[in-house]
């Protein structure tokens, strides 16, 4: 799943940019999901006094509203982007206003100052109202999604990679960097997405909780044996974690 | 996870009954979640023209709104109760107005006719406005949640069992019944929750750490597929615990 974020202050053209990107991605036959960060403390999607609101006030810790054409799962806490992404299995997920996820970034801005406030190694494009004033900034292309959305989505196709993990260097660092550094290197063309060893087909076998080393050949046999069965079952999602336990619950 | 449903027509006292039940369950230190079935075709939780609504209209197939204190995952389709319950890990989940799930049922009603319309072997209590008129109906206790909520929640503790699967008899039937029949037998005291062999088997499959129920036939296929490979490996011990993890180290 490829994930990127669009960041910028209110009225900088974030939502319009995202609408245009989503439409163009869909035109190219990708499946697309999105997450909107709401920077408004009093935000509540549910109506006061609705039945679901009454459930919550009575103490229900997770409330779902199921209608004829939608199902809304209302978590009563702010949950992490990593957790949120577990609900997704689209080709692309666009984050709006999300700043705490290790993903490539598009800035929308009116002014150079607004760009500067958000600029880091993860920015690969600039859009929003500033497109009327400059064509590039410090080597980063400035692209209108009104006239040039195909150009921006070409760049998304070129730059945005399969979501990287979010480990600090102490936890992994097997590629030589932490996950944020690796992301920046990939955007610069100085590393490849495949350098992340965690994403290389990971199968692990434990007997009595001890890891049994397997040569790649055996790994493949076991991997194929398990996924051949599991992928036929309801609840299976490609790329998601599978665990099979035998002999103990 | 113990799951039950409260069913009855509008204004029969469903939401009030559920609020009182949730409060009493919480008082008893249980964690509680809930699902509300919305029988109103035009229902849409999101406001027209909101940023998330604009995402959806542009083509986003799954939209999440993350605020300071809540995270709302808005699926643009009606999803099954089984799928919805995968988001839950509370002690009890109360369903409001859900009729398509294999769980014990409380009816709320004004009249005997309303009870009759909803009566089946899964009903273990009656509540709602009818409590002013009768104390029991065909052997089923009629209990007010205003004066006697502790009595109703005692009954919930006694009667409601760990959620059963939803397989038709052709797929399993290993206990001698289909899942609906077994549920009815358990409520009548003629069978036990442990009679469901799916909960006993020594093979467990998890996707993203959530258990995926498998009928015995599929359990056997997966068991054989895994052990066929694993038993050839050095380190294998018959009868010892085997764990296979795919997609994450």
Tab-separated table of C-alpha atoms in Angstrom:
chain	number	residue	atom	x	y	z
A	1	UNK	CA	0.000	0.000	0.000
A	2	UNK	CA	1.411	3.347	-1.060
A	3	UNK	CA	0.756	6.191	1.349
A	4	UNK	CA	1.514	9.911	1.150
A	5	UNK	CA	0.400	13.028	2.980
A	6	UNK	CA	-0.733	16.472	1.861
A	7	UNK	CA	0.084	19.189	4.416
A	8	UNK	CA	-0.575	22.916	4.549
A	9	UNK	CA	-2.525	25.469	6.562
A	10	UNK	CA	-6.288	25.962	6.213
A	11	UNK	CA	-7.357	27.512	2.911
A	12	UNK	CA	-4.041	26.639	1.239
A	13	UNK	CA	-5.905	24.287	-1.113
A	14	UNK	CA	-5.341	20.962	0.672
A	15	UNK	CA	-8.750	19.402	0.145
A	16	UNK	CA	-9.051	20.643	-3.462
A	17	UNK	CA	-5.590	19.255	-4.227
A	18	UNK	CA	-6.577	15.923	-2.688
A	19	UNK	CA	-9.888	15.769	-4.550
A	20	UNK	CA	-8.079	16.295	-7.845
A	21	UNK	CA	-5.401	13.723	-6.988
A	22	UNK	CA	-7.991	11.127	-5.935
A	23	UNK	CA	-10.000	11.655	-9.143
A	24	UNK	CA	-6.884	11.261	-11.286
A	25	UNK	CA	-5.703	8.160	-9.384
A	26	UNK	CA	-9.165	6.619	-9.835
A	27	UNK	CA	-9.042	7.509	-13.547
A	28	UNK	CA	-5.841	5.471	-13.664
A	29	UNK	CA	-7.761	2.541	-12.130
A	30	UNK	CA	-6.124	2.567	-8.720
A	31	UNK	CA	-8.122	1.912	-5.584
A	32	UNK	CA	-7.805	4.862	-3.205
A	33	UNK	CA	-8.531	5.500	0.462
A	34	UNK	CA	-7.960	8.586	2.588
A	35	UNK	CA	-7.511	9.852	6.131
A	36	UNK	CA	-8.357	13.396	7.215
A	37	UNK	CA	-6.639	14.864	10.271
A	38	UNK	CA	-9.055	17.239	11.961
A	39	UNK	CA	-7.304	20.128	13.714
A	40	UNK	CA	-10.366	21.265	15.602
A	41	UNK	CA	-10.572	20.306	19.220
A	42	UNK	CA	-14.357	20.144	19.530
A	43	UNK	CA	-14.757	17.853	16.493
A	44	UNK	CA	-17.358	15.091	16.956
A	45	UNK	CA	-18.835	13.330	13.962
A	46	UNK	CA	-21.844	12.013	15.830
A	47	UNK	CA	-24.873	14.106	16.581
A	48	UNK	CA	-25.554	14.898	20.245
A	49	UNK	CA	-28.475	12.841	21.479
A	50	UNK	CA	-28.402	10.308	18.620
A	51	UNK	CA	-28.807	6.692	19.690
A	52	UNK	CA	-25.115	5.993	19.101
A	53	UNK	CA	-24.200	9.078	21.127
A	54	UNK	CA	-26.425	7.746	23.931
A	55	UNK	CA	-24.583	4.389	23.781
A	56	UNK	CA	-21.274	6.202	24.136
A	57	UNK	CA	-22.450	8.359	27.004
A	58	UNK	CA	-23.768	5.272	28.814
A	59	UNK	CA	-20.221	3.853	28.650
A	60	UNK	CA	-19.890	1.941	25.377
A	61	UNK	CA	-16.194	1.959	24.540
A	62	UNK	CA	-16.574	1.360	20.817
A	63	UNK	CA	-19.716	2.293	18.914
A	64	UNK	CA	-20.575	1.326	15.353
A	65	UNK	CA	-23.461	2.756	13.341
A	66	UNK	CA	-24.540	0.438	10.534
A	67	UNK	CA	-26.846	1.954	7.940
A	68	UNK	CA	-28.147	0.656	4.615
A	69	UNK	CA	-25.185	2.021	2.671
A	70	UNK	CA	-22.463	2.741	5.204
A	71	UNK	CA	-20.859	1.382	8.359
A	72	UNK	CA	-19.214	3.876	10.703
A	73	UNK	CA	-16.869	2.569	13.370
A	74	UNK	CA	-16.426	5.324	15.938
A	75	UNK	CA	-13.348	4.900	18.135
A	76	UNK	CA	-13.550	7.193	21.171
A	77	UNK	CA	-9.806	7.966	21.082
A	78	UNK	CA	-7.235	9.313	18.674
A	79	UNK	CA	-5.565	6.225	17.216
A	80	UNK	CA	-2.218	5.997	15.443
A	81	UNK	CA	-1.916	6.174	11.665
A	82	UNK	CA	-0.290	2.709	11.712
A	83	UNK	CA	-3.401	1.324	13.414
A	84	UNK	CA	-5.734	3.214	11.093
A	85	UNK	CA	-3.913	1.859	8.026
A	86	UNK	CA	-4.708	-1.701	9.159
A	87	UNK	CA	-8.298	-1.053	8.013
A	88	UNK	CA	-7.078	-0.172	4.513
A	89	UNK	CA	-6.046	-2.324	1.595
A	90	UNK	CA	-6.208	0.172	-1.247
A	91	UNK	CA	-3.402	0.805	-3.777
A	92	UNK	CA	-2.991	4.373	-2.506
A	93	UNK	CA	-3.972	6.072	0.742
A	94	UNK	CA	-3.905	9.881	0.832
A	95	UNK	CA	-3.460	11.509	4.246
A	96	UNK	CA	-4.727	15.060	4.679
A	97	UNK	CA	-2.939	17.178	7.263
A	98	UNK	CA	-1.232	14.175	8.888
A	99	UNK	CA	2.286	15.083	10.039
A	100	UNK	CA	3.176	12.109	12.269
A	101	UNK	CA	3.546	9.388	9.664
A	102	UNK	CA	6.718	8.295	7.861
A	103	UNK	CA	5.487	8.952	4.316
A	104	UNK	CA	6.335	11.210	1.351
A	105	UNK	CA	4.782	14.647	1.554
A	106	UNK	CA	3.142	17.220	-0.712
A	107	UNK	CA	2.981	20.748	0.688
A	108	UNK	CA	0.140	23.106	-0.187
A	109	UNK	CA	0.851	26.773	0.491
A	110	UNK	CA	0.095	30.389	-0.280
A	111	UNK	CA	3.590	31.674	0.533
A	112	UNK	CA	7.271	30.731	0.659
A	113	UNK	CA	7.122	31.065	4.464
A	114	UNK	CA	4.433	28.396	4.650
A	115	UNK	CA	6.579	26.102	2.503
A	116	UNK	CA	9.633	26.709	4.683
A	117	UNK	CA	7.685	25.809	7.846
A	118	UNK	CA	6.857	22.370	6.428
A	119	UNK	CA	9.909	21.630	4.301
A	120	UNK	CA	11.917	18.482	5.001
A	121	UNK	CA	13.534	15.643	3.053
A	122	UNK	CA	10.175	13.918	2.570
A	123	UNK	CA	8.656	16.689	0.420
A	124	UNK	CA	8.516	15.708	-3.262
A	125	UNK	CA	6.002	18.263	-4.589
A	126	UNK	CA	4.386	21.592	-3.765
A	127	UNK	CA	0.879	22.629	-4.768
A	128	UNK	CA	-1.970	24.886	-3.612
A	129	UNK	CA	-2.397	28.593	-4.206
A	130	UNK	CA	1.361	29.252	-4.564
A	131	UNK	CA	1.292	27.643	-8.048
A	132	UNK	CA	0.392	31.051	-9.475
A	133	UNK	CA	3.715	32.506	-8.298
A	134	UNK	CA	6.550	29.974	-8.670
A	135	UNK	CA	7.275	26.833	-10.705
A	136	UNK	CA	9.773	25.246	-8.363
A	137	UNK	CA	11.283	25.809	-4.957
A	138	UNK	CA	14.736	24.524	-3.929
A	139	UNK	CA	14.538	21.904	-6.660
A	140	UNK	CA	11.042	20.721	-5.706
A	141	UNK	CA	8.446	21.076	-8.460
A	142	UNK	CA	5.452	23.358	-7.810
A	143	UNK	CA	2.460	21.881	-9.656
A	144	UNK	CA	-1.146	23.023	-10.031
A	145	UNK	CA	-3.757	20.280	-9.671
A	146	UNK	CA	-6.198	22.356	-11.690
A	147	UNK	CA	-4.193	22.547	-14.938
A	148	UNK	CA	-1.531	19.902	-14.369
A	149	UNK	CA	-3.014	17.159	-12.217
A	150	UNK	CA	-1.664	14.477	-14.556
A	151	UNK	CA	1.857	15.828	-14.027
A	152	UNK	CA	1.429	15.678	-10.232
A	153	UNK	CA	-0.011	12.166	-10.326
A	154	UNK	CA	2.816	11.055	-12.653
A	155	UNK	CA	5.159	12.258	-9.921
A	156	UNK	CA	3.153	10.411	-7.248
A	157	UNK	CA	3.426	7.216	-9.307
A	158	UNK	CA	7.161	7.782	-9.658
A	159	UNK	CA	7.982	8.810	-6.082
A	160	UNK	CA	5.544	7.260	-3.616
A	161	UNK	CA	6.696	3.842	-2.396
A	162	UNK	CA	5.114	1.019	-0.402
A	163	UNK	CA	4.628	2.317	3.150
A	164	UNK	CA	7.772	1.884	5.256
A	165	UNK	CA	7.633	0.803	8.897
A	166	UNK	CA	8.088	3.325	11.704
A	167	UNK	CA	10.864	1.786	13.807
A	168	UNK	CA	13.481	3.841	15.594
A	169	UNK	CA	17.050	2.923	14.673
A	170	UNK	CA	17.619	1.031	17.953
A	171	UNK	CA	14.880	-1.451	17.001
A	172	UNK	CA	16.087	-2.332	13.524
A	173	UNK	CA	18.529	-0.251	11.473
A	174	UNK	CA	19.302	-3.331	9.358
A	175	UNK	CA	19.285	-1.206	6.183
A	176	UNK	CA	21.839	1.144	7.743
A	177	UNK	CA	19.331	3.900	8.569
A	178	UNK	CA	16.241	4.471	10.628
A	179	UNK	CA	12.921	4.279	8.759
A	180	UNK	CA	12.657	8.057	8.277
A	181	UNK	CA	16.189	8.315	6.859
A	182	UNK	CA	15.519	5.397	4.520
A	183	UNK	CA	12.361	7.132	3.273
A	184	UNK	CA	14.342	10.294	2.476
A	185	UNK	CA	17.099	8.284	0.727
A	186	UNK	CA	14.483	6.501	-1.415
A	187	UNK	CA	12.953	9.838	-2.510
A	188	UNK	CA	16.426	11.129	-3.396
A	189	UNK	CA	17.180	7.988	-5.393
A	190	UNK	CA	20.019	7.047	-3.012
A	191	UNK	CA	18.337	3.897	-1.686
A	192	UNK	CA	15.648	1.495	-2.794
A	193	UNK	CA	12.401	0.439	-1.157
A	194	UNK	CA	13.748	-3.146	-1.184
A	195	UNK	CA	16.561	-2.073	1.155
A	196	UNK	CA	14.034	-2.386	3.980
A	197	UNK	CA	14.683	-5.944	5.082
A	198	UNK	CA	11.480	-6.107	7.136
A	199	UNK	CA	9.405	-6.055	4.009
A	200	UNK	CA	11.311	-8.809	2.281
A	201	UNK	CA	9.062	-11.836	2.401
A	202	UNK	CA	9.077	-12.567	6.090
A	203	UNK	CA	8.176	-16.053	7.281
A	204	UNK	CA	9.125	-17.259	10.692
A	205	UNK	CA	8.693	-20.707	12.212
A	206	UNK	CA	8.772	-21.288	15.953
A	207	UNK	CA	8.653	-24.579	17.789
A	208	UNK	CA	7.984	-24.118	21.479
A	209	UNK	CA	8.592	-20.397	20.899
A	210	UNK	CA	12.119	-20.971	19.560
A	211	UNK	CA	12.858	-19.790	16.030
A	212	UNK	CA	13.746	-22.596	13.640
A	213	UNK	CA	16.071	-21.326	10.930
A	214	UNK	CA	14.988	-22.187	7.390
A	215	UNK	CA	16.878	-21.831	4.151
A	216	UNK	CA	14.995	-19.725	1.557
A	217	UNK	CA	13.904	-22.876	-0.287
A	218	UNK	CA	12.137	-24.275	2.791
A	219	UNK	CA	10.798	-20.837	3.666
A	220	UNK	CA	9.138	-20.735	0.273
A	221	UNK	CA	7.584	-24.182	0.662
A	222	UNK	CA	6.117	-23.331	4.058
A	223	UNK	CA	5.025	-19.879	2.886
A	224	UNK	CA	3.238	-21.358	-0.125
A	225	UNK	CA	1.647	-24.161	1.919
A	226	UNK	CA	0.145	-21.741	4.431
A	227	UNK	CA	-0.930	-18.959	2.082
A	228	UNK	CA	-2.470	-21.435	-0.385
A	229	UNK	CA	-5.018	-22.361	2.303
A	230	UNK	CA	-5.354	-19.031	4.075
A	231	UNK	CA	-5.942	-16.868	1.022
A	232	UNK	CA	-9.176	-18.776	0.308
A	233	UNK	CA	-10.652	-17.830	3.692
A	234	UNK	CA	-12.919	-14.937	4.568
A	235	UNK	CA	-10.935	-12.397	6.548
A	236	UNK	CA	-7.777	-12.809	4.452
A	237	UNK	CA	-6.192	-9.596	3.259
A	238	UNK	CA	-3.160	-9.569	1.011
A	239	UNK	CA	-0.032	-8.312	2.698
A	240	UNK	CA	-1.460	-8.551	6.194
A	241	UNK	CA	0.137	-10.499	9.003
A	242	UNK	CA	-0.772	-14.201	9.239
A	243	UNK	CA	-0.136	-16.305	12.325
A	244	UNK	CA	-0.842	-20.042	12.568
A	245	UNK	CA	-0.599	-21.682	15.967
A	246	UNK	CA	-0.727	-25.432	16.405
A	247	UNK	CA	-0.927	-27.283	19.704
A	248	UNK	CA	-1.874	-24.361	21.877
A	249	UNK	CA	-4.567	-21.734	22.039
B	1	UNK	CA	-16.449	-11.873	23.599
B	2	UNK	CA	-20.094	-12.133	24.656
B	3	UNK	CA	-22.575	-10.616	22.246
B	4	UNK	CA	-26.357	-10.136	22.443
B	5	UNK	CA	-28.944	-8.088	20.600
B	6	UNK	CA	-31.852	-5.911	21.710
B	7	UNK	CA	-34.679	-5.809	19.158
B	8	UNK	CA	-37.989	-3.986	19.034
B	9	UNK	CA	-39.807	-1.348	17.000
B	10	UNK	CA	-39.062	2.375	17.329
B	11	UNK	CA	-40.196	3.892	20.630
B	12	UNK	CA	-40.426	0.486	22.301
B	13	UNK	CA	-37.615	1.513	24.658
B	14	UNK	CA	-34.635	-0.112	22.895
B	15	UNK	CA	-32.056	2.626	23.409
B	16	UNK	CA	-33.134	3.315	26.997
B	17	UNK	CA	-32.945	-0.403	27.787
B	18	UNK	CA	-29.456	-0.543	26.249
B	19	UNK	CA	-28.240	2.558	28.103
B	20	UNK	CA	-29.331	1.009	31.405
B	21	UNK	CA	-27.751	-2.346	30.556
B	22	UNK	CA	-24.465	-0.719	29.502
B	23	UNK	CA	-24.315	1.354	32.705
B	24	UNK	CA	-24.947	-1.713	34.860
B	25	UNK	CA	-22.380	-3.837	32.957
B	26	UNK	CA	-19.830	-1.039	33.407
B	27	UNK	CA	-20.696	-0.856	37.107
B	28	UNK	CA	-19.794	-4.554	37.235
B	29	UNK	CA	-16.416	-3.662	35.713
B	30	UNK	CA	-16.963	-5.221	32.306
B	31	UNK	CA	-15.706	-3.543	29.170
B	32	UNK	CA	-18.601	-2.916	26.784
B	33	UNK	CA	-18.963	-2.030	23.112
B	34	UNK	CA	-22.069	-1.590	20.988
B	35	UNK	CA	-23.414	-1.619	17.442
B	36	UNK	CA	-26.503	0.313	16.347
B	37	UNK	CA	-28.468	-0.839	13.305
B	38	UNK	CA	-29.939	2.202	11.590
B	39	UNK	CA	-33.238	1.446	9.845
B	40	UNK	CA	-33.352	4.701	7.941
B	41	UNK	CA	-32.369	4.588	4.318
B	42	UNK	CA	-31.006	8.132	4.009
B	43	UNK	CA	-28.701	7.780	7.038
B	44	UNK	CA	-25.274	9.393	6.569
B	45	UNK	CA	-23.132	10.231	9.568
B	46	UNK	CA	-20.929	12.669	7.694
B	47	UNK	CA	-21.960	16.216	6.934
B	48	UNK	CA	-22.482	17.108	3.271
B	49	UNK	CA	-19.596	19.225	2.033
B	50	UNK	CA	-17.222	18.368	4.894
B	51	UNK	CA	-13.659	17.607	3.852
B	52	UNK	CA	-14.167	13.889	4.437
B	53	UNK	CA	-17.383	13.989	2.416
B	54	UNK	CA	-15.410	15.667	-0.398
B	55	UNK	CA	-12.820	12.858	-0.236
B	56	UNK	CA	-15.574	10.294	-0.583
B	57	UNK	CA	-17.257	12.092	-3.474
B	58	UNK	CA	-13.893	12.363	-5.267
B	59	UNK	CA	-13.671	8.553	-5.102
B	60	UNK	CA	-11.981	7.643	-1.818
B	61	UNK	CA	-13.177	4.138	-0.984
B	62	UNK	CA	-12.493	4.310	2.740
B	63	UNK	CA	-12.386	7.594	4.644
B	64	UNK	CA	-11.201	8.103	8.211
B	65	UNK	CA	-11.636	11.278	10.225
B	66	UNK	CA	-9.099	11.578	13.037
B	67	UNK	CA	-9.824	14.254	15.619
B	68	UNK	CA	-8.177	15.076	18.937
B	69	UNK	CA	-10.400	12.706	20.878
B	70	UNK	CA	-11.953	10.347	18.348
B	71	UNK	CA	-11.167	8.386	15.200
B	72	UNK	CA	-14.056	7.609	12.863
B	73	UNK	CA	-13.555	4.964	10.205
B	74	UNK	CA	-16.302	5.413	7.627
B	75	UNK	CA	-16.867	2.353	5.442
B	76	UNK	CA	-18.979	3.264	2.400
B	77	UNK	CA	-20.882	-0.049	2.487
B	78	UNK	CA	-22.973	-2.057	4.882
B	79	UNK	CA	-20.590	-4.632	6.359
B	80	UNK	CA	-21.432	-7.876	8.123
B	81	UNK	CA	-21.710	-8.101	11.913
B	82	UNK	CA	-18.943	-10.739	11.872
B	83	UNK	CA	-16.630	-8.234	10.173
B	84	UNK	CA	-17.685	-5.418	12.497
B	85	UNK	CA	-16.991	-7.579	15.554
B	86	UNK	CA	-13.360	-7.970	14.420
B	87	UNK	CA	-12.825	-4.361	15.563
B	88	UNK	CA	-14.046	-5.222	19.067
B	89	UNK	CA	-12.338	-6.855	22.003
B	90	UNK	CA	-14.670	-5.914	24.829
B	91	UNK	CA	-16.151	-8.373	27.362
B	92	UNK	CA	-19.663	-7.623	26.102
B	93	UNK	CA	-20.954	-6.167	22.849
B	94	UNK	CA	-24.584	-5.021	22.741
B	95	UNK	CA	-26.267	-4.912	19.337
B	96	UNK	CA	-29.234	-2.583	18.898
B	97	UNK	CA	-31.812	-3.604	16.311
B	98	UNK	CA	-29.512	-6.181	14.694
B	99	UNK	CA	-31.489	-9.212	13.538
B	100	UNK	CA	-28.959	-11.014	11.315
B	101	UNK	CA	-26.508	-12.237	13.930
B	102	UNK	CA	-26.497	-15.588	15.752
B	103	UNK	CA	-26.714	-14.213	19.298
B	104	UNK	CA	-29.122	-14.290	22.256
B	105	UNK	CA	-31.884	-11.710	22.031
B	106	UNK	CA	-33.800	-9.334	24.303
B	107	UNK	CA	-37.098	-8.050	22.893
B	108	UNK	CA	-38.407	-4.599	23.766
B	109	UNK	CA	-42.103	-4.101	23.080
B	110	UNK	CA	-45.302	-2.218	23.837
B	111	UNK	CA	-47.622	-5.108	23.019
B	112	UNK	CA	-47.908	-8.893	22.900
B	113	UNK	CA	-48.177	-8.657	19.097
B	114	UNK	CA	-44.786	-6.972	18.923
B	115	UNK	CA	-43.295	-9.733	21.065
B	116	UNK	CA	-44.855	-12.426	18.881
B	117	UNK	CA	-43.384	-10.874	15.736
B	118	UNK	CA	-39.855	-11.190	17.138
B	119	UNK	CA	-40.125	-14.328	19.273
B	120	UNK	CA	-37.789	-17.230	18.594
B	121	UNK	CA	-35.626	-19.670	20.544
B	122	UNK	CA	-32.919	-17.049	21.042
B	123	UNK	CA	-35.055	-14.722	23.173
B	124	UNK	CA	-34.084	-14.894	26.863
B	125	UNK	CA	-35.697	-11.690	28.181
B	126	UNK	CA	-38.327	-9.090	27.344
B	127	UNK	CA	-38.197	-5.441	28.338
B	128	UNK	CA	-39.410	-2.020	27.186
B	129	UNK	CA	-42.787	-0.430	27.741
B	130	UNK	CA	-44.623	-3.775	28.098
B	131	UNK	CA	-43.085	-4.234	31.584
B	132	UNK	CA	-46.002	-2.273	33.010
B	133	UNK	CA	-48.437	-4.957	31.826
B	134	UNK	CA	-46.963	-8.449	32.211
B	135	UNK	CA	-44.233	-10.145	34.256
B	136	UNK	CA	-43.533	-13.018	31.930
B	137	UNK	CA	-44.541	-14.288	28.521
B	138	UNK	CA	-44.417	-17.950	27.491
B	139	UNK	CA	-41.883	-18.610	30.228
B	140	UNK	CA	-39.642	-15.673	29.282
B	141	UNK	CA	-39.160	-13.094	32.047
B	142	UNK	CA	-40.345	-9.536	31.385
B	143	UNK	CA	-38.000	-7.172	33.230
B	144	UNK	CA	-37.927	-3.393	33.599
B	145	UNK	CA	-34.499	-1.795	33.237
B	146	UNK	CA	-35.693	1.188	35.238
B	147	UNK	CA	-36.491	-0.638	38.488
B	148	UNK	CA	-34.843	-4.011	37.936
B	149	UNK	CA	-31.771	-3.505	35.766
B	150	UNK	CA	-29.653	-5.635	38.127
B	151	UNK	CA	-32.065	-8.533	37.607
B	152	UNK	CA	-31.794	-8.185	33.808
B	153	UNK	CA	-28.002	-7.947	33.908
B	154	UNK	CA	-27.851	-10.981	36.239
B	155	UNK	CA	-29.746	-12.823	33.514
B	156	UNK	CA	-27.346	-11.520	30.837
B	157	UNK	CA	-24.411	-12.786	32.900
B	158	UNK	CA	-26.138	-16.148	33.267
B	159	UNK	CA	-27.367	-16.604	29.699
B	160	UNK	CA	-25.123	-14.799	27.222
B	161	UNK	CA	-22.257	-16.990	26.011
B	162	UNK	CA	-19.076	-16.396	23.997
B	163	UNK	CA	-20.138	-15.525	20.457
B	164	UNK	CA	-20.777	-18.646	18.366
B	165	UNK	CA	-19.713	-18.839	14.705
B	166	UNK	CA	-22.267	-18.429	11.911
B	167	UNK	CA	-21.724	-21.498	9.764
B	168	UNK	CA	-24.540	-23.293	7.970
B	169	UNK	CA	-24.864	-26.981	8.849
B	170	UNK	CA	-23.345	-28.102	5.524
B	171	UNK	CA	-20.044	-26.426	6.468
B	172	UNK	CA	-19.622	-27.852	9.961
B	173	UNK	CA	-22.360	-29.463	12.055
B	174	UNK	CA	-19.692	-31.221	14.125
B	175	UNK	CA	-21.622	-30.536	17.360
B	176	UNK	CA	-24.700	-32.178	15.823
B	177	UNK	CA	-26.477	-28.905	15.034
B	178	UNK	CA	-25.999	-25.785	12.976
B	179	UNK	CA	-24.723	-22.722	14.855
B	180	UNK	CA	-28.204	-21.250	15.331
B	181	UNK	CA	-29.588	-24.500	16.769
B	182	UNK	CA	-26.615	-24.830	19.093
B	183	UNK	CA	-27.218	-21.270	20.355
B	184	UNK	CA	-30.844	-22.130	21.143
B	185	UNK	CA	-29.832	-25.378	22.894
B	186	UNK	CA	-27.299	-23.497	25.037
B	187	UNK	CA	-29.946	-20.965	26.125
B	188	UNK	CA	-32.309	-23.830	27.022
B	189	UNK	CA	-29.563	-25.556	29.021
B	190	UNK	CA	-29.612	-28.545	26.654
B	191	UNK	CA	-26.091	-27.961	25.324
B	192	UNK	CA	-22.937	-26.194	26.409
B	193	UNK	CA	-20.871	-23.483	24.744
B	194	UNK	CA	-17.947	-25.953	24.789
B	195	UNK	CA	-19.916	-28.261	22.472
B	196	UNK	CA	-18.820	-25.976	19.634
B	197	UNK	CA	-15.777	-27.865	18.471
B	198	UNK	CA	-14.470	-24.870	16.512
B	199	UNK	CA	-13.502	-23.318	19.801
B	200	UNK	CA	-11.639	-26.422	20.968
B	201	UNK	CA	-9.430	-27.263	18.032
B	202	UNK	CA	-5.727	-27.125	18.470
B	203	UNK	CA	-5.084	-25.013	15.391
B	204	UNK	CA	-5.624	-21.309	15.407
B	205	UNK	CA	-5.278	-18.849	12.537
B	206	UNK	CA	-4.841	-15.139	13.144
B	207	UNK	CA	-4.788	-12.347	10.596
B	208	UNK	CA	-3.485	-9.094	12.062
B	209	UNK	CA	-3.751	-10.769	15.491
B	210	UNK	CA	-7.485	-11.410	15.132
B	211	UNK	CA	-8.710	-15.016	15.199
B	212	UNK	CA	-10.274	-16.231	11.962
B	213	UNK	CA	-12.842	-18.980	12.582
B	214	UNK	CA	-12.355	-22.128	10.491
B	215	UNK	CA	-14.683	-25.073	10.058
B	216	UNK	CA	-13.047	-28.432	10.940
B	217	UNK	CA	-12.515	-29.308	7.276
B	218	UNK	CA	-10.447	-26.151	6.696
B	219	UNK	CA	-8.673	-26.585	10.033
B	220	UNK	CA	-7.551	-30.019	8.903
B	221	UNK	CA	-6.289	-28.766	5.551
B	222	UNK	CA	-4.260	-26.012	7.190
B	223	UNK	CA	-3.026	-28.343	9.937
B	224	UNK	CA	-1.870	-30.904	7.377
B	225	UNK	CA	-0.303	-28.288	5.111
B	226	UNK	CA	1.796	-26.865	7.927
B	227	UNK	CA	2.796	-30.089	9.648
B	228	UNK	CA	3.672	-31.768	6.333
B	229	UNK	CA	6.467	-29.242	5.861
B	230	UNK	CA	7.463	-28.692	9.470
B	231	UNK	CA	7.833	-32.320	10.469
B	232	UNK	CA	10.666	-32.726	7.925
B	233	UNK	CA	12.728	-30.027	9.609
B	234	UNK	CA	15.410	-30.361	12.203
B	235	UNK	CA	14.047	-29.027	15.468
B	236	UNK	CA	10.582	-30.549	14.993
B	237	UNK	CA	9.152	-32.394	17.962
B	238	UNK	CA	5.873	-34.228	17.732
B	239	UNK	CA	3.146	-32.739	19.915
B	240	UNK	CA	5.055	-29.568	20.588
B	241	UNK	CA	3.728	-26.134	19.864
B	242	UNK	CA	4.247	-24.840	16.314
B	243	UNK	CA	3.860	-21.172	15.359
B	244	UNK	CA	4.170	-19.835	11.824
B	245	UNK	CA	4.259	-16.096	11.289
B	246	UNK	CA	4.004	-14.523	7.870
B	247	UNK	CA	4.361	-10.888	6.950
B	248	UNK	CA	6.044	-9.660	10.077
B	249	UNK	CA	9.219	-10.666	11.909
